[in-house]
Coordinates of C-alpha atoms in Angstrom, one line a residue:
S1018 CA 11.1 11.2 1.3
T1019 CA 10.0 12.2 5.3
C1020 CA 11.4 9.8 7.9
N1021 CA 10.2 10.0 11.2
V1022 CA 12.2 8.7 14.4
F1023 CA 10.4 5.1 14.4
E1024 CA 11.6 4.2 10.5
I1025 CA 14.7 5.2 11.5
F1026 CA 16.0 4.3 14.9
G1027 CA 13.5 1.1 14.7
A1028 CA 15.8 -0.2 11.2
L1029 CA 19.0 1.0 13.1
L1030 CA 18.8 0.3 16.3
S1031 CA 17.9 -4.0 15.6
G1032 CA 20.8 -4.3 12.8
G1033 CA 18.3 -3.3 9.6
T1034 CA 18.8 -1.5 6.6
L1035 CA 17.4 1.9 6.3
V1036 CA 16.3 2.4 2.7
V1037 CA 15.3 5.5 2.0
P1038 CA 13.4 6.3 -1.4
D1039 CA 14.1 10.0 -3.1
R1040 CA 10.8 12.1 -3.7
E1041 CA 10.2 11.0 -7.0
T1042 CA 10.7 7.4 -6.2
A1043 CA 8.3 7.6 -3.7
R1044 CA 5.8 9.3 -5.5
S1045 CA 5.7 6.3 -7.9
P1046 CA 4.5 3.0 -7.2
R1047 CA 6.4 1.1 -10.0
E1048 CA 9.7 2.9 -9.1
L1049 CA 9.2 2.4 -5.4
L1050 CA 8.1 -1.9 -5.9
G1051 CA 11.5 -1.9 -8.1
L1052 CA 13.8 -0.2 -5.5
I1053 CA 12.0 -3.0 -2.5
D1054 CA 12.7 -6.1 -4.5
G1055 CA 16.3 -4.5 -5.6
H1056 CA 17.4 -4.2 -2.0
G1057 CA 15.2 -6.6 -0.3
V1058 CA 13.1 -4.3 1.4
T1059 CA 10.6 -6.7 4.5
V1060 CA 8.8 -3.4 6.3
L1061 CA 7.4 -0.9 4.3
C1062 CA 6.3 2.3 5.9
Q1063 CA 4.3 4.8 3.8
T1064 CA 0.8 6.9 4.2
P1065 CA -2.5 4.6 3.1
T1066 CA -2.6 7.3 -0.1
A1067 CA 0.6 6.5 -1.1
F1068 CA -0.3 2.8 -0.9
R1069 CA -3.0 2.8 -2.7
G1070 CA -0.7 2.7 -5.5
L1071 CA 1.0 -0.4 -4.2
T1072 CA -2.4 -2.0 -4.2
E1073 CA -3.7 -1.5 -6.8
L1074 CA -0.1 -3.2 -8.3
V1075 CA -0.3 -6.2 -6.4
A1076 CA -4.2 -6.4 -7.2
R1077 CA -2.8 -6.7 -10.9
G1078 CA -0.6 -9.5 -9.9
A1079 CA 2.7 -7.8 -8.1
D1080 CA 4.0 -9.7 -5.1
P1081 CA 6.4 -7.5 -3.1
G1082 CA 8.4 -9.6 -0.5
L1083 CA 7.4 -7.7 2.1
R1084 CA 7.2 -9.1 5.6
A1085 CA 5.3 -6.0 7.0
V1086 CA 3.8 -2.8 5.6
V1087 CA 3.2 0.4 8.3
L1088 CA 0.1 3.1 7.7
A1089 CA 0.4 6.1 9.4
G1090 CA 0.2 9.6 9.0
E1091 CA -3.8 9.3 7.8
K1092 CA -6.8 7.7 8.8
V1093 CA -6.8 4.0 7.1
R1094 CA -9.5 3.2 5.5
F1095 CA -9.0 -0.9 5.6
A1096 CA -12.0 -1.8 2.4
E1097 CA -8.8 0.0 0.8
L1098 CA -6.4 -3.1 2.0
A1099 CA -8.9 -5.5 1.1
P1100 CA -6.7 -6.6 -2.6
W1101 CA -3.6 -6.7 -0.8
A1102 CA -4.8 -9.2 2.1
A1103 CA -6.6 -11.1 -0.4
R1104 CA -3.5 -12.1 -2.3
L1105 CA -0.6 -11.9 0.3
G1106 CA -2.4 -12.6 3.3
R1107 CA 1.3 -13.2 4.6
T1108 CA 2.0 -9.7 4.7
A1109 CA 1.1 -7.8 8.4
L1110 CA -0.5 -4.9 7.4
V1111 CA 0.0 -2.3 11.1
N1112 CA -2.1 1.0 11.6
M1113 CA -0.2 3.0 13.6
Y1114 CA -1.3 5.9 15.6
G1115 CA 0.2 9.2 17.0
P1116 CA 0.8 13.2 16.7
T1117 CA 3.9 14.2 16.5
E1118 CA 4.1 16.1 19.6
T1119 CA 4.4 12.6 21.0
A1120 CA 7.3 11.2 19.1
I1121 CA 5.0 10.2 16.3
Y1122 CA 3.7 6.8 17.2
A1123 CA 1.6 6.2 20.6
T1124 CA -0.4 3.4 19.4
A1125 CA -0.5 0.1 16.8
H1126 CA -3.3 -2.2 16.1
R1127 CA -2.2 -5.7 13.2
I1128 CA -5.4 -5.0 11.1
T1129 CA -7.3 -8.3 10.9
A1130 CA -9.7 -10.0 8.6
D1131 CA -12.7 -8.8 10.5
D1132 CA -11.3 -5.2 10.6
L1133 CA -11.8 -5.7 6.7
A1134 CA -14.7 -6.6 6.5
R1135 CA -15.7 -4.1 8.8
T1136 CA -15.6 -0.9 6.6
G1137 CA -16.8 1.9 8.8
R1138 CA -13.9 1.7 11.7
S1139 CA -10.4 2.3 12.2
V1140 CA -9.2 1.1 14.9
I1141 CA -6.0 2.6 16.5
G1142 CA -5.4 -0.2 18.9
R1143 CA -3.4 0.0 22.3
P1144 CA -0.5 2.0 23.5
L1145 CA 3.0 1.1 22.9
P1146 CA 5.2 0.7 25.6
G1147 CA 6.2 3.6 27.8
V1148 CA 3.1 5.3 26.6
H1149 CA -0.8 5.5 28.4
A1150 CA -3.6 6.8 26.2
E1151 CA -7.0 7.4 26.8
P1152 CA -9.8 8.8 26.3
L1153 CA -11.7 12.1 28.8
D1154 CA -14.7 13.7 29.2
A1155 CA -14.2 17.8 28.5
A1156 CA -13.7 18.3 32.2
G1157 CA -10.5 15.3 32.2
H1158 CA -12.2 12.5 33.3
P1159 CA -12.1 9.5 32.0
V1160 CA -15.3 8.0 30.2
P1161 CA -16.5 4.1 30.5
D1162 CA -15.8 1.6 27.5
G1163 CA -17.6 2.2 24.1
V1164 CA -18.2 6.4 25.4
P1165 CA -16.8 9.0 23.3
G1166 CA -13.8 11.3 24.6
E1167 CA -10.9 13.7 23.7
L1168 CA -7.9 10.9 23.4
Y1169 CA -4.8 12.7 25.6
I1170 CA -1.5 11.1 25.6
G1171 CA 1.4 10.8 28.4
G1172 CA 4.6 8.9 28.3
A1173 CA 8.1 9.9 27.8
G1174 CA 7.8 10.6 24.1
V1175 CA 5.2 13.1 25.0
A1176 CA 7.4 17.1 23.7
L1177 CA 8.0 19.9 26.4
G1178 CA 5.9 22.1 24.5
Y1179 CA 5.5 24.5 21.3
L1180 CA 8.5 26.5 20.8
G1181 CA 7.9 30.6 21.3
D1182 CA 4.2 29.5 21.5
P1183 CA 3.6 29.6 25.6
G1184 CA -0.6 29.6 25.1
G1185 CA -0.4 26.9 22.5
T1186 CA 1.6 24.7 25.4
A1187 CA -0.1 25.9 28.1
A1188 CA -3.7 24.3 25.7
R1189 CA -2.5 21.3 24.7
F1190 CA 0.2 20.3 26.8
V1191 CA -1.3 19.9 30.7
P1192 CA -0.4 18.2 33.5
D1193 CA -0.7 14.2 33.5
P1194 CA -1.9 12.6 37.3
A1195 CA 0.1 9.0 36.2
G1196 CA 3.1 10.5 35.8
G1197 CA 5.5 12.1 38.5
P1198 CA 6.5 15.9 39.5
G1199 CA 5.8 17.8 36.4
A1200 CA 4.9 15.2 34.0
R1201 CA 2.5 16.3 31.2
R1202 CA 0.3 14.6 28.7
F1203 CA -0.6 15.8 25.4
R1204 CA -4.3 16.5 24.5
T1205 CA -4.5 15.1 20.9
G1206 CA -7.9 16.7 19.7
D1207 CA -8.9 13.9 18.4
R1208 CA -11.8 11.9 19.4
V1209 CA -11.5 8.1 20.7
R1210 CA -13.5 5.6 22.2
R1211 CA -12.4 1.9 24.2
L1212 CA -13.7 -1.0 22.2
A1213 CA -13.9 -4.2 24.7
D1214 CA -10.8 -5.5 24.3
G1215 CA -9.0 -2.7 25.0
S1216 CA -7.9 -1.1 21.9
L1217 CA -9.2 2.5 20.6
E1218 CA -10.8 3.3 17.7
F1219 CA -10.6 6.7 16.0
L1220 CA -13.6 8.1 15.3
G1221 CA -12.7 11.9 13.5
R1222 CA -11.4 15.2 15.3
L1223 CA -13.3 17.6 17.8
D1224 CA -11.9 20.8 15.1
D1225 CA -12.2 20.8 11.6
Q1226 CA -8.6 19.9 11.0
V1227 CA -7.7 17.7 8.4
K1228 CA -5.0 15.7 6.9
I1229 CA -4.1 16.0 3.6
R1230 CA -1.7 13.4 2.1
G1231 CA 0.0 13.1 5.2
H1232 CA -0.1 17.0 6.5
R1233 CA -1.8 18.9 9.1
V1234 CA -3.8 21.6 7.6
E1235 CA -6.6 23.6 9.5
P1236 CA -8.8 24.8 6.8
G1237 CA -9.6 27.6 9.2
E1238 CA -5.7 29.0 8.6
V1239 CA -6.1 28.4 4.6
R1240 CA -9.6 30.7 5.0
A1241 CA -8.1 33.6 6.9
A1242 CA -4.8 33.6 4.7
L1243 CA -7.6 33.7 2.0
L1244 CA -8.9 36.6 3.4
A1245 CA -5.9 38.3 4.6
T1246 CA -5.0 38.7 0.7
G1247 CA -7.5 41.3 -0.3
L1248 CA -9.3 39.9 -3.0
V1249 CA -12.3 38.3 -1.2
T1250 CA -14.9 39.4 1.4
D1251 CA -16.0 36.1 2.5
A1252 CA -14.6 32.2 2.2
A1253 CA -14.7 29.2 3.0
V1254 CA -12.8 26.4 2.7
T1255 CA -13.5 22.4 2.8
V1256 CA -12.3 19.1 1.8
A1257 CA -13.7 17.2 -1.3
G1258 CA -12.4 14.8 -3.4
G1259 CA -9.4 14.3 -0.7
G1260 CA -8.3 17.8 -1.7
L1261 CA -9.1 21.7 -0.2
V1262 CA -11.9 23.4 -1.8
A1263 CA -11.9 26.9 -1.4
Y1264 CA -15.6 29.1 -1.1
A1265 CA -14.9 32.8 -2.4
V1266 CA -17.6 35.5 -1.9
G1267 CA -16.6 39.1 -3.7
A1268 CA -14.1 37.5 -5.7
G1269 CA -12.0 40.1 -7.3
T1270 CA -10.4 37.7 -9.3
G1271 CA -10.8 34.3 -10.4
P1272 CA -9.1 30.5 -9.0
A1273 CA -5.9 31.3 -11.3
G1274 CA -5.9 35.0 -9.3
L1275 CA -6.6 33.2 -6.1
R1276 CA -4.7 30.0 -6.5
G1277 CA -1.7 32.3 -7.3
A1278 CA -2.0 34.9 -4.1
L1279 CA -2.1 31.6 -2.1
A1280 CA 0.9 30.2 -3.1
R1281 CA 3.1 32.9 -2.0
V1282 CA 2.1 32.7 1.0
L1283 CA 1.3 28.7 2.3
P1284 CA 3.1 25.2 1.9
E1285 CA 1.8 23.6 -1.2
P1286 CA -0.8 20.8 0.7
M1287 CA -2.5 23.9 2.0
I1288 CA -3.5 25.2 -1.2
P1289 CA -6.8 24.3 -2.3
V1290 CA -7.3 22.7 -5.6
A1291 CA -11.0 24.4 -6.4
Y1292 CA -11.8 27.7 -6.3
V1293 CA -15.6 28.1 -6.3
L1294 CA -16.8 31.6 -6.4
L1295 CA -19.8 32.7 -4.5
D1296 CA -22.3 36.0 -4.4
A1297 CA -23.0 34.5 -0.9
L1298 CA -22.0 31.2 1.8
P1299 CA -24.9 29.6 2.7
R1300 CA -26.2 29.7 6.5
T1301 CA -27.3 28.1 9.0
V1302 CA -30.7 30.1 10.9
A1303 CA -27.9 30.4 13.5
G1304 CA -25.8 32.3 11.3
K1305 CA -23.0 30.3 10.9
T1306 CA -21.8 28.6 7.5
D1307 CA -23.5 25.9 6.3
P1308 CA -21.4 22.9 4.5
R1309 CA -24.6 21.2 3.3
G1310 CA -25.6 24.1 1.4
L1311 CA -22.1 24.5 -0.3
P1312 CA -21.8 23.4 -4.3
L1313 CA -19.5 20.8 -5.3
P1314 CA -16.8 22.1 -7.7
G1315 CA -17.6 22.3 -11.4
P1316 CA -15.4 22.6 -14.3
E1317 CA -14.6 26.6 -13.9
A1318 CA -13.5 26.2 -10.1
Y1319 CA -10.1 25.0 -11.1
V1320 CA -7.3 26.4 -13.1
R1321 CA -7.3 26.3 -16.6
A1322 CA -6.0 27.2 -19.1
A1323 CA -6.9 28.6 -22.7
P1324 CA -8.5 25.6 -24.4
V1325 CA -6.8 23.9 -26.8
A1326 CA -8.2 20.2 -28.2
P1327 CA -5.5 17.9 -29.4
R1328 CA -3.9 18.1 -32.3
T1329 CA -2.4 14.6 -32.4
P1330 CA -3.3 11.1 -32.0
L1331 CA -1.0 11.1 -28.4
E1332 CA -2.4 14.1 -27.8
E1333 CA -5.4 12.6 -27.9
R1334 CA -4.9 9.5 -26.0
V1335 CA -3.4 11.5 -22.9
V1336 CA -6.4 13.7 -22.7
A1337 CA -8.7 10.6 -22.8
V1338 CA -7.2 9.0 -20.1
W1339 CA -6.4 12.6 -18.1
R1340 CA -10.3 12.9 -18.6
S1341 CA -11.1 9.7 -16.9
V1342 CA -9.1 10.6 -13.5
L1343 CA -9.4 13.7 -13.0
P1344 CA -12.5 15.5 -11.2
V1345 CA -13.2 17.6 -14.0
D1346 CA -14.6 16.7 -17.3
E1347 CA -13.1 18.8 -19.8
V1348 CA -9.0 18.6 -20.2
G1349 CA -7.4 20.8 -22.8
V1350 CA -3.9 19.7 -24.1
E1351 CA -2.5 23.0 -22.6
D1352 CA -4.4 22.2 -18.8
D1353 CA -1.7 21.5 -15.8
F1354 CA -2.4 18.1 -14.5
F1355 CA -2.2 19.4 -10.7
D1356 CA -4.0 22.5 -11.5
L1357 CA -6.8 20.4 -12.3
G1358 CA -6.8 18.3 -8.7
G1359 CA -4.6 15.9 -9.9
D1360 CA -2.0 14.0 -7.2
S1361 CA 0.7 11.7 -7.0
V1362 CA -2.2 8.8 -6.6
R1363 CA -4.1 10.1 -9.5
A1364 CA -0.6 9.8 -11.6
F1365 CA -0.3 6.8 -10.8
R1366 CA -3.8 5.3 -12.3
A1367 CA -2.8 8.2 -15.4
T1368 CA 0.2 6.5 -16.0
E1369 CA -1.1 2.6 -15.9
E1370 CA -4.3 3.7 -18.3
L1371 CA -1.5 5.1 -20.5
R1372 CA 0.2 1.7 -20.2
R1373 CA -2.5 -0.4 -21.0
A1374 CA -3.1 2.0 -24.4
G1375 CA 0.3 1.2 -25.2
V1376 CA 1.9 4.1 -23.6
R1377 CA 4.6 3.6 -21.4
V1378 CA 5.2 6.5 -19.2
S1379 CA 6.1 7.0 -15.8
V1380 CA 4.8 9.4 -12.5
R1381 CA 8.0 11.0 -12.5
E1382 CA 7.1 12.1 -16.3
V1383 CA 3.5 13.5 -15.4
F1384 CA 5.4 15.3 -12.7
E1385 CA 8.1 16.8 -14.9
H1386 CA 5.7 17.3 -18.0
R1387 CA 2.7 18.5 -16.4
T1388 CA 0.5 19.4 -19.2
A1389 CA -0.8 16.9 -22.2
A1390 CA 0.7 18.8 -24.5
R1391 CA 3.9 18.6 -22.8
L1392 CA 4.0 15.1 -21.9
S1393 CA 2.8 14.2 -25.2
T1394 CA 6.3 16.0 -27.0
A1395 CA 8.3 14.1 -24.5
L1396 CA 6.8 11.1 -25.3
A1397 CA 7.0 11.4 -28.7

């Protein structure tokens, strides 16, 4: 699990106990729930994606004794929190925002019932003490309330720059007129607007940067890596279903070959889950790639093993559940759960479906035994 400045020192400097789950526990909502209960945890910090599993358990009757939940690292979809708020309204749900370049968190917002009802909004709140944050126009001038602008953040937490990247530092860390001599503020690249009550609303990115399970990903970098393999003549990378989808033109290999080539040069969050092979990319009249013309990935876009049908009742049960939670229609017993678009959230949902079918299995086991055949053998 990754802790940052707030989680570590927020607990220790206020006399609290810091509990850090290991990677496997953090992936399993049931194991995490046991850790919370066992240690009497009162404040939980999680990404919204990871928190979905706990929300589903709460909707089914679980009651972690949490005083507050801090959500950060990704855009919070307030509607997903409604089941938690309906059952455990005593828990403060807090949306915190801030890039790494500003010592992590810069703004905070306690989520209200009005937020849950207005599902299209993502309020990130007001600046924390010692931070000033405001939306500016393209010329660097403040914009009126309600008008979108790029969010600039200044204050004591702003980093000195990017190590070994003077060009990137000059572009993103700019002089701060509100600070003293030499003070700088950070251009976040995030589009926001200030609401009538003074809080900020997140509207999206000004570029194509996305968050995949809390990790920053530039689809353009993934595209460049794909082109650098020499296996394609043209490519595009977009986000669909919470994961990256690669579109390859002139590919000299299939999804397995493309994924293998990227796995050698990219970290796991940057590796696409699906690979759509095309004769040509759709173009706009201006000659740019038209994202609206890119087809959704079909079953053939995922890395598949040779099709093997279930051979035992347990394999049939596991395959049926996997088919219900994965973005594919057909699953063979030798197919890798994660190559078919699986992630920790889908792994949790699969374990819950299997539990309801009378099969006790943990998220940890799904990660250890990634095919239906291996999982069924382990369970048997």
